[in-house]
Amino acid sequence: MRHETIDAFVLTGCTDLAPRSAQTYRAWLRHMRATLAWLERGEQQPPPMKAPAGVSAPYSPGHLAALRAWAEQLTGQTRADALTFMALAGGCGLSPGELAAARGHHLRRLPSGAVVIAVPAADRLVVARAAWEQHLAEAAQTAGEAFLFRPHRTTPAAKNLLNAWTARHRPTGGLPALSARRLRACWIVDLLSARIDAGLVAAAAGLSPSALARYQHFVPALDEQAAIALLRGQAQ
């Protein structure tokens, strides 16, 4: 149960596992070793091992439009929940936990028509994308002090709240399932594709600017005309 033996096992014997699963195996083995080994041996602390951070791929523009069309065709509370799910994750970039915790009074509509959301337990400016303003304003007025997503629930964030809902309500026509993380990725990539300042996007997403690098390969390259216009700037 030496550290180097554990690391060798993880690196050579767990190659069929996902990086995070292999890291979990290593942590379990190290905890077991700590229980069995004497602290007096004076062994050095092993170097940390980190699994690469994964990023959920955004939906294609076609899938995103088709998912909204599917949600619009639903009825009653299911329709409201589906559209609010998409609006908060794909229109505001909220994380799954923030989506579940958002209430009607967290949203505020400005005289300009823009909808600003005060993210629960966070201090950052989040402005809804224009395409979702109307729905969010109406949802906030209906919800009031209640939750925006599934407003009739009493628990702030029931276990597997989002996953359970998406498992019960699968889009038809071969469309992919709704995913808060993929919708949030769409929101980030859409902002970066509009060449909005990366620092502003990172602040709105609650990320560091360096974390946005994981999304850059989803951002389409500028064509020559658009690149020239950006590099040229405004005439004085």
mmCIF file of C-alpha atoms in Angstrom, residues 60-178:
data_model
loop_
_atom_site.group_PDB
_atom_site.id
_atom_site.type_symbol
_atom_site.label_atom_id
_atom_site.label_comp_id
_atom_site.label_asym_id
_atom_site.label_seq_id
_atom_site.Cartn_x
_atom_site.Cartn_y
_atom_site.Cartn_z
ATOM 1 C CA SER A 60 -26.354 22.942 -32.281
ATOM 2 C CA PRO A 61 -28.420 26.007 -33.314
ATOM 3 C CA GLY A 62 -30.860 23.680 -35.065
ATOM 4 C CA HIS A 63 -31.363 21.486 -32.009
ATOM 5 C CA LEU A 64 -31.738 24.522 -29.764
ATOM 6 C CA ALA A 65 -34.470 26.013 -31.948
ATOM 7 C CA ALA A 66 -36.220 22.638 -32.217
ATOM 8 C CA LEU A 67 -36.125 22.154 -28.439
ATOM 9 C CA ARG A 68 -37.783 25.507 -27.885
ATOM 10 C CA ALA A 69 -40.424 24.663 -30.491
ATOM 11 C CA TRP A 70 -41.049 21.348 -28.689
ATOM 12 C CA ALA A 71 -41.400 23.142 -25.348
ATOM 13 C CA GLU A 72 -43.822 25.653 -26.860
ATOM 14 C CA GLN A 73 -46.094 22.806 -27.963
ATOM 15 C CA LEU A 74 -46.452 21.359 -24.463
ATOM 16 C CA THR A 75 -49.440 22.269 -22.325
ATOM 17 C CA GLY A 76 -50.149 23.548 -18.836
ATOM 18 C CA GLN A 77 -47.497 23.518 -16.151
ATOM 19 C CA THR A 78 -45.277 21.194 -18.185
ATOM 20 C CA ARG A 79 -44.992 23.860 -20.882
ATOM 21 C CA ALA A 80 -44.200 26.542 -18.302
ATOM 22 C CA ASP A 81 -41.572 24.352 -16.630
ATOM 23 C CA ALA A 82 -39.880 23.423 -19.918
ATOM 24 C CA LEU A 83 -39.672 27.024 -21.117
ATOM 25 C CA THR A 84 -38.491 28.284 -17.729
ATOM 26 C CA PHE A 85 -35.852 25.535 -17.626
ATOM 27 C CA MET A 86 -34.550 26.697 -21.009
ATOM 28 C CA ALA A 87 -34.851 30.383 -20.156
ATOM 29 C CA LEU A 88 -32.877 30.174 -16.910
ATOM 30 C CA ALA A 89 -30.135 27.848 -18.184
ATOM 31 C CA GLY A 90 -29.950 28.854 -21.844
ATOM 32 C CA GLY A 91 -31.115 32.454 -21.551
ATOM 33 C CA CYS A 92 -29.378 33.436 -18.303
ATOM 34 C CA GLY A 93 -26.587 30.866 -18.006
ATOM 35 C CA LEU A 94 -27.591 29.694 -14.537
ATOM 36 C CA SER A 95 -25.979 26.549 -13.164
ATOM 37 C CA PRO A 96 -28.274 23.640 -12.216
ATOM 38 C CA GLY A 97 -28.224 24.610 -8.534
ATOM 39 C CA GLU A 98 -28.967 28.253 -9.294
ATOM 40 C CA LEU A 99 -31.781 27.275 -11.652
ATOM 41 C CA ALA A 100 -33.430 25.186 -8.955
ATOM 42 C CA ALA A 101 -33.122 27.950 -6.347
ATOM 43 C CA ALA A 102 -34.319 30.910 -8.444
ATOM 44 C CA ARG A 103 -37.607 32.494 -7.345
ATOM 45 C CA GLY A 104 -39.857 35.025 -8.961
ATOM 46 C CA HIS A 105 -38.643 37.919 -6.823
ATOM 47 C CA HIS A 106 -35.060 37.316 -7.953
ATOM 48 C CA LEU A 107 -35.995 38.751 -11.374
ATOM 49 C CA ARG A 108 -36.340 42.461 -12.092
ATOM 50 C CA ARG A 109 -37.440 44.078 -15.334
ATOM 51 C CA LEU A 110 -35.813 47.404 -16.177
ATOM 52 C CA PRO A 111 -37.545 50.288 -17.998
ATOM 53 C CA SER A 112 -35.560 49.307 -21.102
ATOM 54 C CA GLY A 113 -37.249 45.898 -21.066
ATOM 55 C CA ALA A 114 -34.092 44.047 -19.991
ATOM 56 C CA VAL A 115 -34.559 41.355 -17.359
ATOM 57 C CA VAL A 116 -31.934 41.191 -14.618
ATOM 58 C CA ILE A 117 -31.711 38.238 -12.269
ATOM 59 C CA ALA A 118 -30.137 38.353 -8.821
ATOM 60 C CA VAL A 119 -28.499 34.932 -8.699
ATOM 61 C CA PRO A 120 -29.207 33.221 -5.355
ATOM 62 C CA ALA A 121 -26.147 33.010 -3.080
ATOM 63 C CA ALA A 122 -23.991 34.852 -5.623
ATOM 64 C CA ASP A 123 -22.986 38.433 -6.313
ATOM 65 C CA ARG A 124 -22.839 38.905 -10.059
ATOM 66 C CA LEU A 125 -24.759 40.667 -12.797
ATOM 67 C CA VAL A 126 -26.819 38.341 -14.969
ATOM 68 C CA VAL A 127 -28.971 39.750 -17.748
ATOM 69 C CA ALA A 128 -31.344 37.503 -19.669
ATOM 70 C CA ARG A 129 -30.882 37.240 -23.404
ATOM 71 C CA ALA A 130 -33.481 39.279 -25.286
ATOM 72 C CA ALA A 131 -35.156 36.189 -26.749
ATOM 73 C CA TRP A 132 -36.192 35.058 -23.247
ATOM 74 C CA GLU A 133 -37.140 38.389 -21.654
ATOM 75 C CA GLN A 134 -40.876 38.165 -22.175
ATOM 76 C CA HIS A 135 -41.226 34.634 -20.889
ATOM 77 C CA LEU A 136 -39.113 35.324 -17.808
ATOM 78 C CA ALA A 137 -41.001 38.518 -16.968
ATOM 79 C CA GLU A 138 -44.299 36.654 -17.153
ATOM 80 C CA ALA A 139 -42.944 33.682 -15.196
ATOM 81 C CA ALA A 140 -41.642 35.979 -12.448
ATOM 82 C CA GLN A 141 -44.983 37.751 -12.152
ATOM 83 C CA THR A 142 -46.796 34.412 -11.885
ATOM 84 C CA ALA A 143 -44.336 32.878 -9.405
ATOM 85 C CA GLY A 144 -43.953 35.830 -7.041
ATOM 86 C CA GLU A 145 -42.212 34.446 -3.971
ATOM 87 C CA ALA A 146 -42.384 30.875 -5.297
ATOM 88 C CA PHE A 147 -39.779 29.069 -7.363
ATOM 89 C CA LEU A 148 -39.611 29.871 -11.066
ATOM 90 C CA PHE A 149 -39.042 26.240 -12.069
ATOM 91 C CA ARG A 150 -41.708 23.909 -10.703
ATOM 92 C CA PRO A 151 -43.240 26.646 -8.518
ATOM 93 C CA HIS A 152 -45.510 24.300 -6.567
ATOM 94 C CA ARG A 153 -42.667 22.406 -4.888
ATOM 95 C CA THR A 154 -41.855 23.101 -1.257
ATOM 96 C CA THR A 155 -38.207 21.998 -1.090
ATOM 97 C CA PRO A 156 -35.541 24.410 -2.405
ATOM 98 C CA ALA A 157 -33.646 21.743 -4.334
ATOM 99 C CA ALA A 158 -34.904 18.187 -4.098
ATOM 100 C CA LYS A 159 -32.359 15.537 -4.947
ATOM 101 C CA ASN A 160 -32.161 14.991 -8.697
ATOM 102 C CA LEU A 161 -34.823 17.648 -9.261
ATOM 103 C CA LEU A 162 -33.681 18.563 -12.764
ATOM 104 C CA ASN A 163 -32.626 15.076 -13.833
ATOM 105 C CA ALA A 164 -35.925 13.588 -12.669
ATOM 106 C CA TRP A 165 -37.911 16.195 -14.607
ATOM 107 C CA THR A 166 -35.935 15.773 -17.825
ATOM 108 C CA ALA A 167 -36.167 11.983 -17.553
ATOM 109 C CA ARG A 168 -39.970 12.224 -17.415
ATOM 110 C CA HIS A 169 -40.235 14.793 -20.191
ATOM 111 C CA ARG A 170 -38.141 13.681 -23.135
ATOM 112 C CA PRO A 171 -38.349 15.681 -26.356
ATOM 113 C CA THR A 172 -39.882 13.931 -29.338
ATOM 114 C CA GLY A 173 -38.644 13.704 -32.906
ATOM 115 C CA GLY A 174 -35.223 12.328 -32.036
ATOM 116 C CA LEU A 175 -34.173 15.513 -30.230
ATOM 117 C CA PRO A 176 -31.590 15.312 -27.428
ATOM 118 C CA ALA A 177 -32.754 15.538 -23.830
ATOM 119 C CA LEU A 178 -32.817 18.867 -22.075
#
